[in-house]
Structures are given as C-alpha cells and as structure tokens.
XYZ file of C-alpha atoms in Angstrom:
695
model
C -74.948 -22.526 -57.644
C -75.268 -23.534 -61.321
C -72.174 -25.353 -62.664
C -70.647 -25.414 -59.188
C -69.106 -28.818 -58.469
C -69.623 -29.986 -54.878
C -67.654 -32.978 -53.554
C -69.918 -35.031 -51.310
C -71.042 -38.608 -50.574
C -73.727 -41.037 -51.694
C -76.924 -41.208 -49.593
C -77.202 -44.990 -49.613
C -75.000 -47.744 -48.136
C -72.282 -47.585 -45.500
C -69.466 -47.258 -48.023
C -70.534 -43.612 -48.309
C -68.881 -43.446 -51.719
C -67.447 -40.130 -52.780
C -69.136 -38.317 -55.679
C -69.269 -34.889 -57.262
C -72.606 -33.136 -57.781
C -73.174 -30.402 -60.353
C -76.532 -28.603 -60.713
C -77.496 -28.261 -64.378
C -79.363 -25.442 -66.095
C -82.530 -27.529 -66.464
C -82.788 -28.080 -62.702
C -81.398 -31.621 -62.712
C -78.247 -32.634 -60.857
C -75.374 -34.402 -62.558
C -73.329 -37.034 -60.723
C -69.613 -37.222 -61.451
C -66.739 -39.399 -60.340
C -64.705 -38.362 -57.337
C -61.560 -40.362 -57.843
C -59.732 -38.803 -54.887
C -61.949 -40.511 -52.297
C -60.135 -43.724 -51.309
C -63.150 -45.912 -50.490
C -64.671 -46.118 -53.974
C -61.962 -44.400 -56.042
C -64.552 -42.961 -58.406
C -66.671 -46.090 -58.868
C -70.424 -45.795 -58.253
C -73.248 -48.312 -58.427
C -76.557 -47.652 -60.180
C -78.193 -46.441 -56.981
C -75.494 -43.834 -56.440
C -75.526 -42.664 -60.066
C -79.301 -42.170 -60.003
C -79.591 -40.775 -56.465
C -80.427 -37.217 -57.633
C -83.626 -38.508 -59.252
C -85.236 -38.483 -55.807
C -84.483 -34.754 -55.547
C -87.045 -34.077 -58.267
C -90.293 -32.527 -57.107
C -92.378 -35.284 -58.642
C -90.672 -37.931 -56.534
C -90.573 -36.197 -53.168
C -92.705 -34.299 -50.695
C -92.698 -30.491 -50.878
C -95.405 -29.537 -48.365
C -96.439 -30.666 -44.876
C -99.482 -32.940 -44.898
C -102.090 -33.248 -42.158
C -104.953 -35.675 -41.723
C -108.258 -33.956 -42.462
C -111.645 -34.635 -40.908
C -112.559 -36.964 -43.770
C -109.365 -39.016 -43.282
C -107.339 -37.691 -46.212
C -103.822 -36.263 -46.024
C -103.999 -32.657 -47.236
C -101.367 -29.892 -47.605
C -100.888 -27.545 -44.664
C -98.550 -24.819 -43.483
C -95.548 -25.507 -41.315
C -96.926 -23.764 -38.235
C -100.120 -25.797 -38.339
C -98.202 -29.037 -38.857
C -95.721 -28.394 -36.033
C -98.513 -27.263 -33.725
C -100.372 -30.495 -34.398
C -97.306 -32.627 -33.680
C -96.452 -30.781 -30.475
C -100.076 -31.091 -29.401
C -100.231 -34.819 -30.151
C -97.019 -35.580 -28.270
C -97.952 -33.354 -25.319
C -101.421 -34.866 -25.071
C -100.123 -38.433 -24.852
C -97.528 -37.408 -22.279
C -100.071 -35.547 -20.147
C -102.595 -38.376 -20.215
C -100.328 -41.402 -19.786
C -96.836 -40.223 -18.798
C -93.611 -39.536 -20.662
C -93.138 -43.144 -21.792
C -96.435 -43.024 -23.652
C -94.505 -41.054 -26.276
C -92.095 -42.929 -28.538
C -89.368 -41.843 -30.946
C -88.121 -44.018 -33.806
C -85.049 -43.002 -35.800
C -83.022 -44.310 -38.704
C -79.557 -45.444 -39.710
C -79.606 -42.973 -42.596
C -79.798 -39.897 -40.363
C -76.616 -37.836 -40.123
C -74.650 -37.827 -36.877
C -76.063 -34.402 -36.091
C -79.663 -35.564 -36.544
C -79.171 -38.790 -34.598
C -77.586 -36.815 -31.755
C -80.321 -34.184 -31.719
C -83.074 -36.811 -31.891
C -81.707 -38.663 -28.873
C -81.364 -35.423 -26.960
C -84.900 -34.377 -27.937
C -86.378 -37.651 -26.687
C -84.632 -37.512 -23.332
C -84.566 -33.770 -22.581
C -87.745 -32.434 -24.212
C -90.040 -35.451 -24.047
C -88.422 -37.152 -21.053
C -89.133 -40.547 -22.617
C -87.080 -43.707 -22.499
C -88.918 -45.038 -25.559
C -86.448 -44.318 -28.355
C -84.758 -46.715 -30.733
C -84.021 -46.901 -34.463
C -84.003 -49.199 -37.459
C -80.264 -49.794 -37.124
C -81.255 -52.304 -34.457
C -82.276 -54.430 -37.467
C -78.900 -54.002 -39.174
C -75.736 -54.771 -37.208
C -76.721 -54.867 -33.540
C -75.637 -58.504 -33.066
C -72.188 -57.762 -34.457
C -71.996 -54.691 -32.222
C -72.893 -56.737 -29.140
C -70.429 -59.507 -29.975
C -67.644 -57.069 -30.819
C -68.149 -55.183 -27.583
C -68.056 -58.418 -25.584
C -64.909 -59.625 -27.323
C -62.909 -56.451 -27.824
C -64.460 -53.925 -25.429
C -65.427 -51.703 -28.384
C -67.630 -51.919 -31.462
C -66.527 -50.314 -34.685
C -67.759 -52.063 -37.821
C -64.317 -52.470 -39.357
C -61.354 -52.026 -37.006
C -59.188 -51.462 -40.072
C -59.651 -49.573 -43.361
C -60.969 -51.310 -46.469
C -57.591 -50.819 -48.110
C -56.206 -53.618 -45.878
C -58.459 -56.271 -47.442
C -56.475 -56.800 -50.679
C -53.270 -57.073 -48.653
C -54.339 -59.893 -46.341
C -53.969 -63.597 -47.128
C -57.519 -64.901 -46.782
C -60.979 -63.462 -46.159
C -63.974 -65.435 -44.930
C -67.063 -63.466 -45.949
C -70.060 -64.687 -43.964
C -73.609 -63.885 -45.049
C -72.672 -60.947 -47.250
C -73.248 -60.247 -50.931
C -71.343 -57.008 -51.612
C -71.534 -57.544 -55.380
C -75.188 -56.501 -55.046
C -75.404 -54.621 -51.729
C -72.286 -52.417 -52.065
C -70.824 -53.058 -55.539
C -67.871 -50.623 -55.407
C -66.443 -52.687 -52.540
C -66.176 -55.824 -54.662
C -62.917 -54.541 -56.135
C -61.238 -55.078 -52.749
C -62.023 -58.791 -52.904
C -61.050 -58.995 -56.573
C -57.712 -57.365 -55.759
C -57.276 -59.762 -52.838
C -57.398 -62.696 -55.258
C -55.214 -60.912 -57.819
C -52.617 -60.494 -55.065
C -52.611 -64.241 -54.371
C -55.055 -64.243 -51.457
C -58.138 -66.420 -51.179
C -61.812 -65.617 -50.683
C -64.212 -67.948 -48.865
C -67.906 -67.045 -49.082
C -70.444 -68.498 -46.667
C -73.988 -68.148 -48.032
C -76.917 -70.531 -48.637
C -77.227 -68.963 -52.098
C -74.691 -68.898 -54.896
C -74.777 -65.123 -55.173
C -72.799 -62.910 -57.531
C -70.253 -62.613 -54.732
C -70.094 -66.367 -54.135
C -69.340 -66.842 -57.831
C -66.096 -64.881 -57.280
C -64.958 -67.063 -54.374
C -62.211 -69.659 -54.233
C -64.486 -71.665 -51.945
C -68.240 -71.319 -51.476
C -69.808 -72.910 -48.399
C -73.612 -73.131 -48.572
C -74.878 -73.928 -45.079
C -78.520 -74.425 -44.211
C -79.924 -71.047 -43.056
C -79.591 -70.575 -39.307
C -76.547 -72.854 -38.911
C -73.662 -70.372 -39.246
C -72.929 -70.809 -35.531
C -72.372 -74.550 -35.938
C -70.196 -73.923 -38.997
C -67.884 -71.552 -37.104
C -67.668 -73.965 -34.163
C -66.849 -76.844 -36.496
C -64.019 -74.867 -38.044
C -62.656 -73.976 -34.604
C -62.832 -77.676 -33.647
C -60.628 -78.486 -36.632
C -58.226 -75.648 -35.784
C -57.713 -77.270 -32.392
C -57.618 -80.858 -33.669
C -55.099 -80.023 -36.393
C -52.782 -78.100 -34.058
C -53.375 -74.720 -35.702
C -53.984 -72.690 -32.501
C -51.598 -69.775 -31.973
C -50.866 -70.740 -28.379
C -48.573 -67.830 -27.622
C -51.090 -65.262 -28.865
C -53.894 -66.922 -26.929
C -51.788 -66.857 -23.770
C -50.634 -63.252 -24.129
C -53.651 -61.447 -25.583
C -56.866 -63.302 -24.723
C -59.007 -64.636 -21.877
C -61.630 -67.390 -21.680
C -59.959 -69.808 -24.078
C -60.467 -73.019 -22.103
C -64.240 -72.594 -21.914
C -64.518 -71.652 -25.595
C -62.263 -74.539 -26.577
C -64.367 -77.033 -24.652
C -67.539 -75.730 -26.311
C -66.012 -76.006 -29.781
C -64.733 -79.530 -29.229
C -68.333 -80.703 -28.808
C -68.894 -79.765 -32.473
C -66.959 -82.458 -34.312
C -66.892 -82.234 -38.120
C -69.380 -85.007 -38.912
C -71.887 -83.535 -36.452
C -71.476 -80.095 -38.042
C -71.916 -81.605 -41.504
C -75.271 -83.073 -40.438
C -76.420 -79.698 -39.053
C -75.163 -77.410 -41.804
C -75.031 -79.542 -44.930
C -71.415 -78.438 -45.461
C -69.265 -81.504 -46.042
C -66.299 -82.425 -43.862
C -63.842 -82.024 -46.783
C -65.196 -78.512 -47.380
C -64.771 -77.692 -43.685
C -61.190 -78.920 -43.736
C -60.403 -76.967 -46.894
C -61.833 -73.789 -45.378
C -59.652 -74.196 -42.300
C -56.583 -74.879 -44.437
C -57.140 -71.791 -46.589
C -57.780 -69.578 -43.566
C -54.772 -70.764 -41.561
C -52.198 -71.036 -44.362
C -51.279 -67.333 -44.765
C -49.733 -65.167 -42.080
C -52.709 -62.794 -42.038
C -56.438 -63.376 -42.501
C -59.832 -61.783 -41.796
C -63.413 -62.766 -41.057
C -66.100 -60.320 -42.208
C -69.744 -60.830 -41.320
C -72.941 -59.143 -42.470
C -76.655 -59.647 -42.007
C -76.651 -63.392 -42.743
C -75.230 -64.562 -39.397
C -76.287 -61.434 -37.514
C -80.042 -61.331 -38.205
C -80.724 -64.416 -36.129
C -82.106 -64.992 -32.655
C -78.625 -66.303 -31.837
C -76.779 -63.667 -33.855
C -74.576 -62.416 -31.003
C -73.347 -65.943 -30.229
C -72.867 -66.641 -33.944
C -70.664 -63.590 -34.455
C -68.870 -64.480 -31.205
C -68.009 -67.883 -32.664
C -66.496 -66.318 -35.786
C -64.506 -63.940 -33.558
C -63.296 -67.009 -31.628
C -61.864 -68.378 -34.876
C -59.884 -65.165 -35.333
C -58.633 -65.153 -31.757
C -57.597 -68.812 -31.647
C -55.490 -68.358 -34.781
C -53.990 -65.032 -33.697
C -55.900 -63.074 -36.352
C -57.125 -60.055 -34.380
C -55.258 -56.949 -33.270
C -52.493 -57.696 -35.744
C -51.678 -55.969 -39.046
C -53.878 -57.018 -41.978
C -55.876 -59.360 -39.739
C -59.034 -59.253 -37.693
C -62.766 -59.529 -37.425
C -65.023 -56.911 -39.005
C -68.697 -56.244 -39.669
C -69.845 -54.855 -43.021
C -72.332 -52.271 -41.792
C -75.311 -51.833 -44.108
C -77.065 -48.477 -43.739
C -75.506 -45.201 -44.819
C -74.834 -43.958 -41.294
C -75.405 -47.241 -39.520
C -72.119 -46.804 -37.652
C -72.576 -43.202 -36.543
C -76.271 -43.765 -35.964
C -75.537 -46.215 -33.162
C -72.915 -44.030 -31.489
C -74.644 -40.812 -30.512
C -77.858 -41.492 -28.686
C -80.797 -42.678 -30.801
C -80.360 -46.249 -29.551
C -82.464 -47.239 -26.533
C -79.538 -47.844 -24.181
C -76.924 -45.336 -25.323
C -75.776 -41.776 -24.855
C -73.478 -39.847 -27.239
C -69.944 -41.129 -27.673
C -71.139 -44.727 -27.419
C -71.632 -44.268 -23.686
C -73.919 -46.562 -21.734
C -77.114 -44.968 -20.455
C -76.787 -46.987 -17.241
C -73.285 -45.647 -16.446
C -73.507 -42.883 -13.791
C -70.318 -41.211 -15.047
C -71.668 -41.179 -18.612
C -74.951 -39.663 -17.470
C -73.096 -37.002 -15.476
C -70.886 -36.049 -18.426
C -73.657 -35.836 -21.030
C -76.079 -34.109 -18.658
C -73.379 -31.503 -18.056
C -73.111 -30.806 -21.780
C -76.897 -30.634 -22.058
C -77.296 -28.466 -18.966
C -79.726 -30.807 -17.197
C -79.801 -32.839 -13.995
C -78.376 -36.345 -14.586
C -81.266 -37.785 -12.594
C -83.707 -36.284 -15.082
C -82.427 -38.508 -17.886
C -84.649 -41.584 -18.338
C -83.168 -45.072 -18.284
C -82.969 -47.547 -21.183
C -86.154 -48.167 -23.137
C -87.471 -50.844 -25.460
C -85.514 -52.123 -28.444
C -86.834 -51.407 -31.950
C -89.210 -54.328 -32.451
C -90.367 -54.237 -28.845
C -91.104 -50.537 -29.227
C -93.082 -51.141 -32.423
C -94.943 -53.998 -30.754
C -95.953 -51.666 -27.873
C -97.505 -49.039 -30.157
C -101.150 -48.373 -29.438
C -100.964 -49.959 -25.995
C -98.170 -48.616 -23.776
C -96.894 -46.150 -26.393
C -99.698 -43.946 -27.705
C -97.906 -41.323 -29.808
C -94.871 -41.723 -32.052
C -92.436 -39.358 -33.787
C -90.677 -41.229 -36.604
C -87.714 -40.007 -38.668
C -86.045 -41.713 -41.619
C -87.576 -45.183 -41.344
C -90.308 -47.229 -43.029
C -91.175 -50.082 -40.639
C -94.399 -50.966 -42.469
C -92.092 -52.577 -45.049
C -88.837 -53.144 -43.158
C -89.904 -54.535 -39.762
C -90.335 -58.254 -39.078
C -93.904 -59.541 -38.819
C -94.747 -56.440 -40.806
C -98.520 -56.914 -40.955
C -98.624 -56.900 -37.163
C -96.371 -53.817 -37.017
C -98.630 -52.052 -39.515
C -101.618 -52.900 -37.317
C -99.850 -51.498 -34.226
C -98.979 -48.283 -36.100
C -102.595 -47.872 -37.197
C -103.707 -48.217 -33.567
C -101.698 -45.193 -32.376
C -103.496 -42.140 -31.057
C -101.021 -39.975 -32.965
C -98.264 -40.546 -35.527
C -95.914 -37.941 -37.010
C -93.442 -38.864 -39.750
C -90.529 -36.843 -41.153
C -89.447 -38.136 -44.554
C -88.354 -37.157 -48.025
C -91.085 -39.204 -49.710
C -94.550 -40.444 -48.801
C -93.437 -43.886 -47.652
C -95.881 -46.636 -46.738
C -95.460 -45.665 -43.088
C -95.838 -41.932 -43.756
C -99.117 -42.638 -45.556
C -100.554 -43.763 -42.190
C -99.493 -40.628 -40.281
C -101.569 -37.839 -38.777
C -98.871 -35.361 -39.848
C -96.137 -35.783 -42.451
C -93.267 -33.312 -42.655
C -91.224 -32.958 -45.886
C -87.562 -32.818 -44.927
C -84.322 -32.190 -46.775
C -82.215 -35.021 -48.064
C -78.525 -35.606 -48.474
C -77.653 -33.208 -51.319
C -79.765 -30.413 -49.831
C -78.076 -30.284 -46.428
C -74.687 -30.431 -44.767
C -73.874 -32.977 -42.102
C -71.521 -35.760 -41.094
C -71.785 -39.509 -41.451
C -69.529 -42.321 -40.287
C -68.903 -45.081 -42.778
C -68.351 -48.792 -42.148
C -64.638 -48.206 -41.471
C -65.317 -45.707 -38.680
C -64.301 -42.886 -41.041
C -66.152 -39.662 -40.149
C -67.085 -37.787 -43.343
C -68.550 -34.426 -44.311
C -71.521 -34.498 -46.664
C -71.808 -31.048 -48.233
C -74.926 -29.265 -49.374
C -74.900 -29.082 -53.160
C -78.364 -27.771 -54.082
C -81.072 -25.612 -52.550
C -84.095 -27.563 -51.282
C -87.525 -26.716 -52.716
C -89.716 -24.137 -51.035
C -91.765 -25.773 -48.318
C -89.063 -28.235 -47.282
C -87.117 -27.929 -44.019
C -84.310 -29.844 -42.321
C -84.823 -32.321 -39.482
C -82.822 -30.058 -37.168
C -85.306 -27.242 -37.887
C -88.146 -29.640 -37.099
C -86.655 -30.584 -33.722
C -85.969 -26.928 -32.936
C -89.572 -25.982 -33.715
C -91.023 -28.849 -31.685
C -88.725 -28.243 -28.720
C -89.749 -24.587 -28.668
C -93.435 -25.498 -28.735
C -92.931 -28.027 -25.944
C -91.279 -25.487 -23.645
C -87.545 -25.927 -24.348
C -86.419 -22.764 -26.091
C -82.671 -23.415 -26.142
C -80.410 -26.353 -26.878
C -81.635 -27.328 -30.348
C -79.735 -25.271 -32.922
C -80.603 -25.575 -36.579
C -77.089 -25.262 -38.011
C -75.413 -28.690 -38.399
C -71.937 -27.429 -37.521
C -73.204 -25.982 -34.243
C -74.820 -29.328 -33.410
C -71.591 -31.138 -34.290
C -69.592 -28.879 -31.980
C -71.886 -29.928 -29.127
C -71.631 -33.577 -30.203
C -67.842 -33.280 -29.966
C -68.118 -32.179 -26.346
C -70.689 -34.841 -25.509
C -68.566 -37.618 -27.042
C -65.277 -36.463 -25.457
C -63.707 -39.240 -23.414
C -66.254 -41.816 -24.586
C -65.500 -44.963 -26.584
C -66.504 -43.169 -29.814
C -64.592 -39.955 -29.148
C -65.100 -37.331 -31.884
C -63.760 -34.397 -29.874
C -60.671 -33.990 -32.067
C -62.726 -33.749 -35.278
C -64.240 -30.563 -36.690
C -65.813 -29.404 -39.948
C -62.673 -27.589 -41.068
C -60.602 -30.726 -40.752
C -63.202 -32.873 -42.492
C -63.509 -30.349 -45.295
C -59.781 -30.471 -45.992
C -59.400 -34.248 -46.293
C -61.076 -37.593 -46.825
C -62.394 -38.135 -43.338
C -61.000 -38.928 -39.903
C -61.207 -42.296 -38.157
C -62.540 -42.333 -34.614
C -61.538 -42.446 -31.828
C -59.977 -39.048 -32.294
C -59.662 -37.221 -28.965
C -59.005 -33.516 -28.752
C -55.332 -32.634 -28.311
C -53.929 -31.063 -25.190
C -53.425 -27.307 -24.930
C -50.222 -27.276 -26.980
C -50.374 -30.686 -28.606
C -50.744 -31.470 -32.309
C -54.075 -32.722 -33.640
C -54.758 -36.387 -33.050
C -54.328 -38.270 -36.361
C -57.382 -40.478 -35.830
C -57.267 -44.253 -35.471
C -57.544 -46.187 -38.751
C -56.485 -49.456 -37.094
C -57.699 -50.520 -33.678
C -56.353 -53.021 -31.135
C -52.777 -53.309 -32.462
C -51.338 -52.759 -28.971
C -54.202 -53.816 -26.729
C -57.922 -54.413 -26.842
C -60.355 -51.933 -25.299
C -61.075 -54.124 -22.274
C -60.008 -53.434 -18.703
C -56.966 -55.698 -18.933
C -56.333 -55.203 -22.640
C -57.198 -58.825 -23.480
C -59.810 -59.989 -25.953
C -62.523 -62.283 -24.623
C -63.462 -65.613 -26.154
C -67.169 -66.487 -26.196
C -68.086 -69.933 -24.833
C -71.008 -70.651 -27.178
C -72.765 -73.742 -28.519
C -75.022 -74.339 -31.489
C -78.759 -74.240 -30.926
C -81.655 -74.475 -33.364
C -83.270 -71.444 -34.931
C -86.290 -70.014 -33.172
C -88.472 -71.653 -35.805
C -87.431 -74.895 -37.506
C -89.251 -76.543 -40.431
C -91.995 -79.058 -39.658
C -94.710 -80.929 -41.528
C -96.900 -77.834 -41.897
C -94.070 -75.460 -42.823
C -91.348 -77.655 -44.370
C -89.209 -75.057 -46.184
C -86.812 -72.392 -44.919
C -87.183 -68.754 -45.989
C -84.284 -66.330 -46.033
C -84.430 -62.699 -47.122
C -82.084 -60.059 -48.491
C -81.446 -57.329 -51.025
C -81.035 -57.019 -54.783
C -78.659 -54.820 -56.726
C -81.060 -52.128 -57.946
C -83.074 -51.488 -54.758
C -82.169 -50.313 -51.264
C -83.675 -51.213 -47.884
C -87.483 -50.668 -47.854
C -87.263 -49.155 -51.346
C -89.012 -45.954 -50.256
C -86.610 -43.908 -52.381
C -85.192 -46.333 -54.959
C -88.678 -47.506 -56.020
C -89.230 -43.945 -57.262
C -86.334 -44.116 -59.753
C -87.337 -45.423 -63.192
C -83.937 -46.866 -64.102
C -83.802 -48.877 -60.860
C -87.381 -50.089 -61.212
C -86.681 -51.250 -64.754
C -83.794 -53.322 -63.426
C -85.719 -54.691 -60.409
C -89.441 -54.099 -60.889
C -90.817 -56.231 -58.100
C -90.485 -59.074 -55.625
C -89.827 -62.701 -56.518
C -89.405 -66.093 -54.882
C -86.094 -67.763 -55.664
C -86.201 -71.573 -55.428
C -84.273 -74.640 -56.555
C -85.478 -76.698 -59.578
C -86.062 -79.730 -57.358
C -88.424 -77.785 -55.109
C -90.087 -76.232 -58.157
C -90.663 -79.706 -59.622
C -92.268 -80.940 -56.408
C -94.592 -77.931 -56.450
C -95.318 -78.176 -60.165
C -94.087 -74.588 -60.552
C -92.613 -73.043 -63.690
C -90.532 -69.886 -64.084
C -92.716 -66.844 -63.461
C -95.598 -68.715 -61.843
C -97.104 -66.885 -58.873
C -95.980 -68.595 -55.678
C -97.609 -68.165 -52.289
C -95.135 -68.296 -49.420
C -96.916 -68.818 -46.113
C -95.528 -68.591 -42.581
C -97.215 -68.588 -39.189
C -97.449 -64.789 -39.516
C -98.915 -64.325 -42.951
C -98.817 -64.900 -46.692
C -96.861 -63.286 -49.523
C -97.215 -63.867 -53.258
C -94.556 -63.255 -55.917
C -93.351 -64.808 -59.195
C -91.096 -67.859 -59.161
C -87.449 -67.460 -60.103
C -85.926 -70.919 -60.530
C -82.164 -71.358 -60.089
C -79.656 -73.995 -59.066
C -77.897 -71.294 -57.040
C -79.948 -71.910 -53.900
C -80.321 -74.895 -51.581
C -83.291 -77.196 -52.362
C -84.605 -76.774 -48.798
C -84.580 -72.947 -48.957
C -86.397 -70.113 -50.725
C -85.239 -66.499 -50.927
C -87.261 -63.284 -51.155
C -85.978 -59.682 -51.374
C -87.610 -57.339 -48.866
C -87.845 -54.024 -50.761
C -91.539 -54.067 -51.673
C -94.863 -53.516 -49.918
C -98.167 -55.146 -50.823
C -98.799 -58.829 -51.396
C -95.110 -59.462 -52.147
C -93.944 -58.000 -48.821
C -91.330 -60.481 -47.559
C -91.440 -59.138 -44.027
C -95.053 -60.211 -43.682
C -93.482 -63.637 -43.177
C -90.390 -63.009 -41.061
C -90.038 -64.013 -37.433
C -89.653 -61.322 -34.726
C -87.940 -63.751 -32.324
C -85.208 -61.674 -30.657
C -81.578 -62.302 -29.816
C -81.412 -62.130 -26.008
C -78.436 -59.752 -26.031
C -78.725 -57.557 -29.127
C -82.549 -57.716 -29.451
C -82.050 -58.381 -33.170
C -85.040 -60.077 -34.841
C -84.549 -63.328 -36.750
C -85.031 -61.971 -40.265
C -82.770 -64.531 -41.931
C -84.578 -67.783 -41.200
C -88.154 -68.897 -40.642
C -90.292 -71.905 -41.562
C -92.690 -71.559 -44.501
C -94.706 -73.593 -46.941
C -94.701 -72.767 -50.627
C -97.520 -73.420 -53.086
C -98.474 -72.318 -56.563
C -101.035 -69.500 -56.318
C -103.024 -70.102 -59.478
C-alpha cells in the first residue's frame, strides 16, 4: 500500500472534510489536500492534519486488556477477552433480566457500526437499555425539527447555500474553533453582501467576524428569539401569505411571543432593545435568510423549546422551505447525523423509525428475521442510563465514548461506572473510561477501516481504508460478530462493512432516513449522496438524492410546518447568594470532545495544553485574581481548578471552561444534569457556580 493515495474523510467533526492519505516508507501517514470534495475544498484544520498521529502504536491500544486478580489491566488474547465479555453480559442478564445489561454508543461510530450495535442490543441481548453520546450533542434540535417539520436532518440544505443567502443568524456556535474549514462559508456570505449575526455570551473568534454580535446571558436564548419574533409582529414583518399557506399553529405562537416585549427581553437577556431591533432589521431585509443553531441554545433543559422559538422566527418571516432560506442545526460529532438515524438511540430503529410504531417494528423485524414482539421498547436516555449504572443496569458494553470526561455531573457518572458488576469498553486508546473497565478491546479507527458516515448536511459519505491496522487490533463489527456468536446468535452479524450497509439499506427503506437507493459503488464514484434517497423502481433511474428538503411541502401529515407555542422560563439552576456566577462550557480549536484522541497529539497539546477559566476583568478584580492564577470553580456538584484567563470578550456575570480534560480541571464535574423534558438533553451550557482564587 506504500505510496498509494486513498481519498477519504477526517475522523473528527461533522463536516467530514475530504482528505487524501498516503502511507510513507517510515510507517507514518501523510495527509494531503482533497480539493475535489465540496465541503472543505481542500482546507483542513490542525486536528485533521494531525489525525494520523493517533494511528501510531505509541498512542493507541494494540492488545486486548483484562482486569487481573490484583486489579491491574494486563494484555490478553482475543478469545479470552471476548469470552470474558460474553460471560459478564450473560451473567447480568441471567441474574437480573435483559435490562440489567446496557449498551452505550457514540456519535463517531460509522453508520454500519451504529446499525449493528443497535441490532446487537435488541436481538442478541434483548435489552431496551441502549443510548449514545449523541444525546448530548444535537438531540434538542432534532426534537424541535421533528416537531416543526416532521423530519430532522441537521441542515436541510447544503453548506454551499450559506454564502448565497442574505443573512445568517448563528446561535451558540463558534465554527472558527469547532469546525474551522466551515468559516469560509460565512466569510463568503459577507463578501457577497450578506450579513452575519452571532449570538453568544462570549466574543469568540466567530463573533469577531460578525456584522452584529448579541451577547445574551447564558440560558436566555429562548427569550431572545421570542423578543425578536415580537418585533417581527409589531413591525409588520410577518409573511402572512406564507403563514396561511404553509404553516399551522401561528395564533398560539404569536400570542406567546407578544408576551415578550422588547424591554422585558432586555432585562432577561442583557441584549439592548436597539440591538434587538437591528437584528430583526438585518434578518428581515433580504429576500432569503437562515437561522443556524448549535450547542449553545440546544444544551439546555429548555433546549427543544429554545430551538422551536428560533424556528418560529423562520416560519413567521417565510424563511423555511424556500430556496436559500431555512433553519438548520450544525451537528457536532463526526457521524452525529447518521448515528441518530440507524438504531443506537434509545427510542429509534433504523431509517429514523420510531421504536413505538408497530409498522416500523414489523418492517425492521422482517429484515432481522425476528418476531416484532421480541423487540424491546424504548429505554433510558443517555444520562438516565449512566445514572442507573450499578443499580438497575449491572453490566455495560461501551463503544466510542468517554463519559467519565464528557457526561454532565461527571464525578457522579464516574462513581456509577465504578459500581458496575462488569464493564467492557471498545476504543482506540485507553480513555479515562476504558481505564475503569474489566475488559478493553483495541479496535480499528477511521483510516484502518471502510465505512460510511453522514455529515451535517445529510450527505452520506464513504470513508475508505487507507492503511492496515496493527496486529492485535480488530474492527467493531468483528467484535459484535464474536460476541453474538458466543451469546448464541450465529448469524446476522457480518464483519464486512459493505454487507452490513446492504442490510441497513433494506432496514431503512421507506423510513424517514431512507438510504435504500445508496450503495458503496455509487458513493465511491462521487462526493456523497443526500438522504432521503429511496431505491428506484424496477426500470427507473437512480434517485438523485435530496440536497434540499421541504421546498414543496414539509414532512408532516398535511405538509404544513408547525409553530411552537413556547414561553421563556428560567434555567434549571439560576445564580443565588451562594453561587452567584454563571458557568458555560465549550470547545477550543486544538482539542476535540473529551480529548481522548487529540490529547495524545503533541502539536495539539502544545497549542492547547490544559483547561482554563475564562473571566471578565471586572470579575477578576472582585476576586483579586491575576492572569494565570489558579481559580476554583465550585457548583453544587463539585469543584474544578484551572488557571485564570482574563478577557473582555466574556460577560462579567459569566465564566467559561472548555471540557476536554479530566482531573481537577474537568469542567463536567460542575455541569448540571437537569434534562429537557422532550429531548432528554442535559443542561451543559448553564449552571450556577462560585469562583475563588485557589492559592
């Protein structure tokens, strides 16, 4: 394979940037530009450029590990490791029932792995207790989009439409650091005469590019959206004809918005009335406009209602289901979109089918060759599943996630994981969660395997194997095959990704996320296919895919979009005398998610070596803190310590911490697991804390 160039995709964020990989004579892998891929057009961020560093044997696992009698993790053979896992899962099931076994997946798993993992949980284990870390990513946007449009796809239009619209409101997103190659779309928007409005309590690198930056108090995005809709109504900017012809529920949503007059919203959010009016003017002036949300408004205990309010703004102004207009969610994880479509989510079956729908159960059971009645019902959401570990759920199989760092109230989650009777982890590296396992399996990663992912546009892509994995490393599909065989299911879990994808096509056929018209040959010949893409009839041409949704009708029964009648409410935890400051969390440019992989890359660690506490000079002065001083941030759930980073680019009532690190600087020790009642999303983005110098 030496000197063979393989076109593939980055393992990190949901852009799934195209890249070329070339194995070198010294065993390293060179990353090259892939200018033909339209999403990034050759551009790569530092994480993408350095991704092959995690392929090196010193950075990754190359042998199964099992817990020895003296408590240490020691190397073992694959048969011993798989036997131990099968035994641990079977023992918990025999002693306490099928739901005593849990499965936890990840938004970085390929479509094939996510599909096989969901099937394994329900067919082999018979458990309802399966969910994944994507629940922490875009579940509120998914719930709101489904309510409004009848279908959730992160972006209902391709990224290439962004520079061609008239105005974009970017809510709670910092793509300059989280997905840098996408920033060019917003730069081109402004070069083309459009305007960019950024809503963020921090003046981020993205906010610095904006025509207007609104800095609301964390947890008040819902009030901000309602205040803007109030002004749209009061200033006569409603597209009455569109509302009449293409929507339902306007009167109730209008009445709710009119209770949020501008001065009231200013008191809640801290955004001035003139700023509100300017935002409305900029958004309504052009013929086309978009609202894009990310984790800021979504990771709240009212995230579904908050996204619903921003969708309302699009609907009232006729900015959805029209060319170059609409609402979209900037999905975060690499396969966050595909990961929520094919069965590793607690309430879903492949094709984005509902687990409670009898017709969906009948269809999928037919593909799987099982009785529909044998399929368990919906289980616990991600945090609720983690919270039940060691009590109701006694054994856990975990793939591609690191909840010891990434989950809210992380110290409690770590305690629950430690209390399990049995834990098995499949990962590329020895993450903080894997270090607690009874068995750890070393599995292949992106460049060592073939599989499909679905990016934030709904574009299904083929990641190609470029290098041979080290001896001792196997794929996740091989793991599931070996476990299924040991647990009495000899067929139905192939190890070849294309064979799994062919079954996924059949299982998704006719569902909301229909992949039945997509195959590996087609993906290998182009730059992806947008779902839904149904299979053609007997003599029909291939379906072209669907880059743009909702142009003719929405995916509801009557084809109309639904307004959400929502009102502002406080965050689950507001500041008080004991905890007077707000904490919000997020990412930095050089690290990714829990940092399990990026913290093993020297170049990235040099750029972002550890956690910090970002605070305003006025707050620093009150605390007597100087740049670099160790600050203790304390919430009702725990304490974290990290150096001070003082900047005027954050509100004086707010501190910010990135969440990539374990140890005493672990931001998620502090975060609040209060859940959105619809999406079951935890409230990562706002909690009450006190801050003190830790001398």
